[in-house]
Amino acid sequence: MKRTTPLRAAIAALLLTVGLGAAQAGAAGAAPLPEPAAPSASAGLLDAMSRDLGLTAAEAEQRLTAEKAAAAVEKTARRSAGAAYGGSWFDPASGRLVVAVTDRAEEAEVRALGADTRLVRHSAAALDRAKARLDTLRAPAGVAGWHVDPRTNSVVVDVVRSERQTPAVRSFVDRAQAGGPVTVAETAQAPRTYAAGTVGGDPYYTGNVRCSIGFSVYGGFVTAGHCGRAGAAVRGWDGSAMGTFQGSSFPGDDYAYVSIHSGWWTVPVVLGWGTIPDQLVRGSAEAPVGSSICRSGSTTHWRCGTVLAKNETVNYSQGAVYQMTKTSVCAEGGDSGGSFLSGDQAQGVTSGGWGNCSSGGETWFQPINEILGRYGLRLHTA
């Protein structure tokens, strides 16, 4: 998005027109963003959650409030449980965080923090070790991925339903189950990335690929690694030179950092695509499993769902990608790299998934805090 006027109204209009604006904070003469009112859910956000999660507006607002409280409790509860910590998740039915513990003696202290507890056999550390052993295995195409699931207190291996009984998948599952507490679940399709061919008027292009901007950082933006390699030139929505991939990792990871030229600037905004008002980004506090989450992308625009799993290994055809977060949000080609938000907190950039926004599906994102730490970046926040 080229800078054409310092007026705040023009900035807002351009953001709505071109998608996620990439921007360099502090550019001479840039008008400051207006001070927001006390944070509250917009009518558009509540409508999107109602559409995708089947909630009334009142239920959606109550859930956002409860999820914010659960996220605040999660870090303290993890420290309190110590070695007995078995993972945690948000329970939409109760509106509370549930913390799994391996030692009954820790339950009272965790409950005192405002969380519910569940007694389990395996600690989170033990489950992480079991998953790490799976990460050393080469998975066949019929295995979609695997993740630690605190709710089942196991490592869940997702296999493509039509491939479950093939020799390669059965062999992988046998090896996985020999190494620890592993359960098997089925998924409809194998995951794929969400890059797409060039289409005019969308957020950014590299080569013949269209992807979506994730989040503004000072000096540029973050996006998906499969969208471009380090050194690749990036063109903006209008086809003009926008920036350069300074770092990119895929597979293994799926993240990238694009630096922008002086004619572009960053703002702490995620595009609402007219479905909801453009959203201000205020931080990057990680949402618990079970939380509602929404995504902005250049193809399917604003979509919502829930966080299904964390630290999942996703087995793309190009190779495995580790430490991903799985959601029930749909996506399609061209959405790659786009923003995942929980409330006003940045969560990550869209990587890939299966399905579409007509029939449904699942989508994974690369967590934002890992990207920031990898490249030493600072998220642009309001």
XYZ file of C-alpha atoms in Angstrom:
382
model
C 0.000 0.000 0.000
C 1.739 3.192 -1.140
C 1.611 6.232 1.005
C -0.372 8.916 -0.829
C -1.693 11.134 1.946
C -1.043 11.754 5.636
C -4.735 12.028 6.391
C -6.081 9.424 8.811
C -9.274 9.033 6.769
C -7.303 8.201 3.628
C -5.253 5.627 5.513
C -8.427 3.907 6.692
C -9.878 3.954 3.176
C -6.741 2.464 1.658
C -6.618 -0.275 4.286
C -10.173 -1.302 3.462
C -9.495 -1.213 -0.285
C -6.224 -3.133 -0.532
C -6.283 -5.653 2.260
C -3.790 -5.742 5.020
C -1.640 -2.653 4.642
C 2.062 -3.142 5.115
C 3.667 -0.187 6.758
C 6.603 1.388 8.405
C 5.648 3.057 11.675
C 7.012 6.488 12.208
C 7.204 7.492 8.542
C 7.461 11.279 8.357
C 4.110 12.979 8.628
C 2.054 9.833 9.179
C -1.091 10.587 11.100
C -1.380 8.606 14.348
C -4.127 6.046 14.736
C -6.982 7.306 16.890
C -7.101 6.217 20.489
C -9.541 3.305 20.702
C -12.390 3.183 23.125
C -12.391 0.587 25.858
C -11.941 -2.775 24.106
C -15.262 -4.454 23.321
C -16.424 -6.851 20.645
C -17.724 -5.132 17.525
C -21.082 -6.085 16.082
C -19.294 -7.409 12.986
C -17.012 -9.684 15.010
C -19.970 -11.026 16.962
C -21.814 -11.644 13.688
C -18.827 -13.565 12.284
C -18.610 -15.706 15.414
C -22.352 -16.310 15.258
C -22.075 -17.429 11.636
C -19.063 -19.735 12.101
C -19.530 -20.944 15.701
C -23.315 -21.057 15.964
C -23.457 -18.560 18.864
C -25.816 -15.722 19.578
C -24.245 -12.284 19.841
C -24.586 -12.394 23.646
C -22.982 -15.853 23.801
C -20.116 -14.728 21.567
C -19.430 -11.690 23.756
C -19.520 -13.791 26.919
C -17.153 -16.300 25.357
C -14.611 -13.657 24.389
C -14.609 -12.359 27.958
C -14.191 -15.858 29.382
C -11.391 -16.724 26.949
C -9.464 -13.602 27.874
C -9.678 -14.571 31.546
C -8.611 -18.163 30.761
C -5.565 -16.990 28.826
C -4.495 -14.879 31.801
C -4.832 -17.861 34.169
C -2.991 -20.354 31.947
C 0.585 -19.137 32.512
C 0.144 -18.902 36.282
C -1.468 -22.335 36.441
C 1.400 -23.888 34.482
C 3.931 -22.480 36.931
C 1.839 -23.526 39.916
C 1.496 -27.146 38.762
C 5.193 -27.441 37.984
C 6.308 -30.940 36.962
C 2.741 -32.200 37.493
C 1.395 -29.980 34.689
C -0.380 -32.089 32.074
C -1.578 -29.367 29.690
C -4.622 -27.105 29.628
C -7.560 -26.067 27.474
C -10.541 -23.732 27.449
C -13.901 -25.443 28.017
C -16.656 -23.505 26.169
C -19.392 -25.283 28.164
C -18.147 -24.017 31.530
C -16.391 -20.897 30.259
C -13.307 -21.840 32.298
C -9.757 -23.053 31.793
C -9.203 -26.749 32.558
C -5.733 -27.734 33.786
C -4.597 -31.361 33.717
C -2.320 -32.437 36.598
C -0.604 -35.739 37.387
C -0.514 -35.172 41.154
C -3.714 -34.775 43.171
C -1.793 -32.653 45.675
C -1.531 -29.854 43.084
C -5.258 -29.638 42.359
C -6.289 -27.316 45.178
C -3.630 -24.714 44.392
C -4.519 -24.690 40.695
C -8.224 -24.384 41.461
C -7.505 -21.449 43.715
C -6.232 -19.603 40.638
C -9.665 -19.876 39.007
C -9.189 -22.989 36.855
C -10.840 -26.407 36.894
C -8.592 -29.476 37.116
C -8.448 -32.984 35.703
C -6.235 -35.756 37.095
C -4.240 -37.499 34.327
C -1.518 -40.101 33.989
C 1.019 -38.365 31.743
C 2.641 -34.961 32.277
C 2.888 -32.447 29.460
C 6.655 -32.937 29.466
C 6.228 -36.705 28.973
C 3.778 -36.154 26.120
C 6.141 -33.657 24.495
C 8.938 -36.242 24.649
C 6.668 -38.841 23.026
C 5.804 -36.410 20.238
C 9.468 -35.509 19.750
C 10.183 -39.194 19.094
C 7.518 -39.181 16.373
C 9.137 -36.098 14.849
C 12.209 -38.209 14.057
C 10.137 -40.617 11.930
C 9.434 -40.197 8.231
C 5.685 -40.227 7.734
C 3.870 -41.526 4.637
C 1.455 -39.303 2.730
C -1.539 -40.953 4.440
C -0.482 -39.497 7.799
C -1.708 -35.909 8.050
C 0.167 -34.999 11.243
C 0.391 -35.485 14.993
C 0.058 -33.375 18.113
C -0.125 -33.492 21.891
C -3.760 -33.430 23.020
C -4.147 -32.488 26.701
C -7.821 -33.462 26.643
C -7.064 -37.124 25.838
C -3.694 -37.016 27.624
C -2.031 -38.549 24.603
C -0.239 -37.859 21.341
C -2.876 -37.986 18.592
C -1.821 -39.188 15.140
C -4.214 -37.967 12.425
C -4.480 -40.287 9.430
C -6.378 -39.738 6.189
C -9.507 -41.885 6.438
C -9.104 -43.499 3.018
C -5.457 -44.376 3.760
C -5.802 -45.752 7.286
C -5.472 -49.425 6.355
C -2.593 -49.042 3.904
C 0.618 -50.868 4.918
C 2.658 -47.643 5.137
C 0.191 -45.918 7.483
C -0.296 -49.002 9.645
C 3.476 -49.381 9.963
C 3.888 -45.745 11.009
C 1.100 -46.037 13.597
C 2.654 -49.220 15.027
C 6.021 -47.505 15.429
C 4.356 -44.455 16.960
C 2.384 -46.467 19.517
C 5.482 -48.397 20.520
C 7.081 -45.161 21.683
C 4.490 -43.820 24.120
C 0.847 -42.886 24.758
C -0.429 -42.526 21.178
C -4.012 -42.568 19.909
C -5.204 -42.452 16.297
C -7.813 -40.128 14.808
C -9.107 -39.814 11.258
C -9.216 -36.761 9.027
C -11.007 -36.387 5.721
C -8.104 -35.114 3.610
C -4.356 -34.547 3.657
C -3.162 -30.990 4.442
C -1.945 -28.627 1.744
C -0.602 -25.089 1.700
C -2.807 -22.163 0.640
C -0.745 -20.240 -1.863
C -2.417 -19.395 -5.183
C -1.738 -18.081 -8.655
C -1.592 -14.323 -9.300
C -4.944 -12.536 -9.082
C -5.196 -8.751 -9.485
C -6.006 -6.562 -6.515
C -4.877 -8.880 -3.703
C -2.408 -8.058 -0.941
C 1.001 -9.195 -2.251
C 2.704 -11.305 -4.880
C 6.026 -13.065 -5.246
C 6.796 -14.655 -8.591
C 3.497 -16.146 -9.794
C 2.213 -16.747 -6.267
C -0.349 -14.708 -4.350
C -0.311 -14.800 -0.555
C -1.638 -12.711 2.329
C 0.133 -10.398 4.744
C 0.168 -11.696 8.307
C 1.080 -8.999 10.828
C 2.979 -5.753 10.654
C 6.301 -5.676 12.465
C 8.583 -2.672 12.635
C 10.299 -2.613 9.256
C 7.966 -4.968 7.408
C 5.588 -7.874 7.912
C 5.519 -11.591 8.668
C 3.887 -14.211 6.490
C 4.180 -17.880 5.477
C 7.552 -19.305 4.468
C 6.188 -21.327 1.548
C 5.156 -18.079 -0.149
C 8.755 -17.107 -1.027
C 12.431 -17.737 -0.368
C 14.957 -15.344 1.139
C 15.950 -12.736 -1.432
C 12.710 -12.996 -3.410
C 11.153 -9.696 -4.455
C 7.632 -8.850 -3.296
C 5.103 -6.799 -5.236
C 2.218 -5.012 -3.566
C -1.460 -4.927 -4.369
C -0.840 -2.467 -7.217
C 2.012 -4.497 -8.764
C 4.717 -2.067 -7.663
C 7.877 -3.073 -5.790
C 7.005 -3.537 -2.124
C 9.871 -5.319 -0.394
C 12.107 -8.367 -0.104
C 11.984 -11.665 1.760
C 14.765 -11.255 4.339
C 14.245 -14.673 5.891
C 12.114 -17.704 5.062
C 11.815 -21.270 6.348
C 9.771 -24.099 4.805
C 9.380 -27.015 5.411
C 10.402 -27.643 9.027
C 8.853 -24.260 9.788
C 6.451 -22.155 7.751
C 7.318 -18.536 8.413
C 8.980 -15.615 6.693
C 9.915 -11.981 7.245
C 9.521 -9.395 4.476
C 11.200 -6.004 4.780
C 9.391 -3.153 3.042
C 10.590 -0.241 0.942
C 10.362 3.386 2.009
C 7.180 3.964 -0.005
C 5.257 1.598 2.282
C 4.559 1.658 5.994
C 3.237 -0.584 8.764
C 0.120 -0.281 10.909
C -1.178 -2.499 13.762
C -4.295 -3.475 11.817
C -5.853 -6.666 10.460
C -8.345 -6.213 7.629
C -11.984 -7.020 8.378
C -12.944 -7.101 4.686
C -16.205 -5.282 5.368
C -17.457 -8.235 7.413
C -16.249 -6.521 10.571
C -14.385 -3.266 11.186
C -10.634 -3.489 10.637
C -9.136 -4.891 13.834
C -6.398 -3.277 15.933
C -3.632 -5.604 17.155
C -2.738 -5.024 20.793
C -0.377 -7.902 21.605
C 0.415 -11.567 21.059
C -0.803 -13.386 24.182
C -1.321 -17.032 23.244
C -4.898 -18.332 23.394
C -5.569 -21.742 25.026
C -6.801 -24.800 23.167
C -10.599 -24.528 22.871
C -10.613 -20.744 22.419
C -12.425 -19.050 19.576
C -10.149 -17.670 16.877
C -10.622 -15.772 13.603
C -8.580 -15.457 10.433
C -8.178 -12.780 7.763
C -7.034 -13.734 4.270
C -7.102 -12.344 0.757
C -9.353 -15.078 -0.685
C -11.957 -16.033 1.915
C -11.629 -12.850 3.969
C -12.824 -13.069 7.607
C -13.542 -16.542 9.058
C -13.833 -17.873 12.616
C -13.528 -21.185 14.464
C -11.771 -22.669 17.487
C -8.242 -23.718 18.465
C -8.149 -27.533 18.204
C -4.540 -28.415 19.057
C -1.075 -26.974 19.585
C 2.452 -28.182 18.816
C 1.208 -30.316 15.934
C 3.510 -31.776 13.299
C 1.850 -31.304 9.892
C 2.919 -33.697 7.132
C 2.701 -31.682 3.891
C 3.758 -33.222 0.586
C 6.784 -30.873 0.661
C 7.840 -32.175 4.097
C 6.882 -31.996 7.761
C 6.346 -28.677 9.552
C 6.620 -28.656 13.354
C 5.042 -26.762 16.272
C 1.910 -25.729 14.386
C -1.491 -24.838 15.839
C -4.592 -26.524 14.377
C -7.953 -24.757 14.105
C -11.436 -25.431 12.768
C -11.283 -22.252 10.651
C -11.652 -22.780 6.890
C -9.280 -21.321 4.279
C -8.551 -21.507 0.549
C -5.775 -20.792 -1.942
C -4.298 -17.320 -1.540
C -5.050 -17.158 2.208
C -1.528 -18.397 3.041
C 0.392 -16.087 5.339
C -2.751 -14.309 6.571
C -3.551 -13.300 10.129
C -4.958 -15.401 12.957
C -6.386 -13.352 15.839
C -7.981 -14.206 19.167
C -9.759 -11.066 20.285
C -7.164 -8.341 19.737
C -4.175 -10.675 20.239
C -2.080 -11.870 17.295
C -1.808 -15.674 17.206
C -0.030 -16.642 13.998
C 0.119 -16.762 10.188
C -1.896 -19.137 8.013
C 0.080 -22.120 6.744
C -2.267 -24.673 5.163
C -5.013 -27.171 5.806
C -7.658 -29.234 4.074
C -11.172 -28.511 2.828
C -12.586 -25.125 1.861
C -15.047 -22.505 3.043
C -18.008 -24.118 1.273
C -17.774 -27.618 2.725
C -15.600 -26.840 5.788
C -12.188 -28.098 6.846
C -9.275 -27.446 9.180
C -6.379 -24.998 9.005
C -2.971 -24.725 10.698
C -1.041 -21.607 11.600
C 2.566 -20.917 12.572
C 2.536 -19.221 16.002
C 3.503 -15.545 15.859
C 5.773 -15.447 18.910
C 8.082 -18.066 17.405
C 8.422 -15.954 14.253
C 9.170 -12.790 16.210
C 11.823 -14.588 18.265
C 13.420 -16.249 15.240
C 14.047 -12.983 13.400
C 14.322 -10.631 16.381
C 11.258 -8.672 15.291
C 8.900 -6.426 17.244
C 5.184 -6.699 16.579
C 3.541 -3.389 15.673
C 0.751 -2.956 18.240
C -1.819 -0.289 18.948
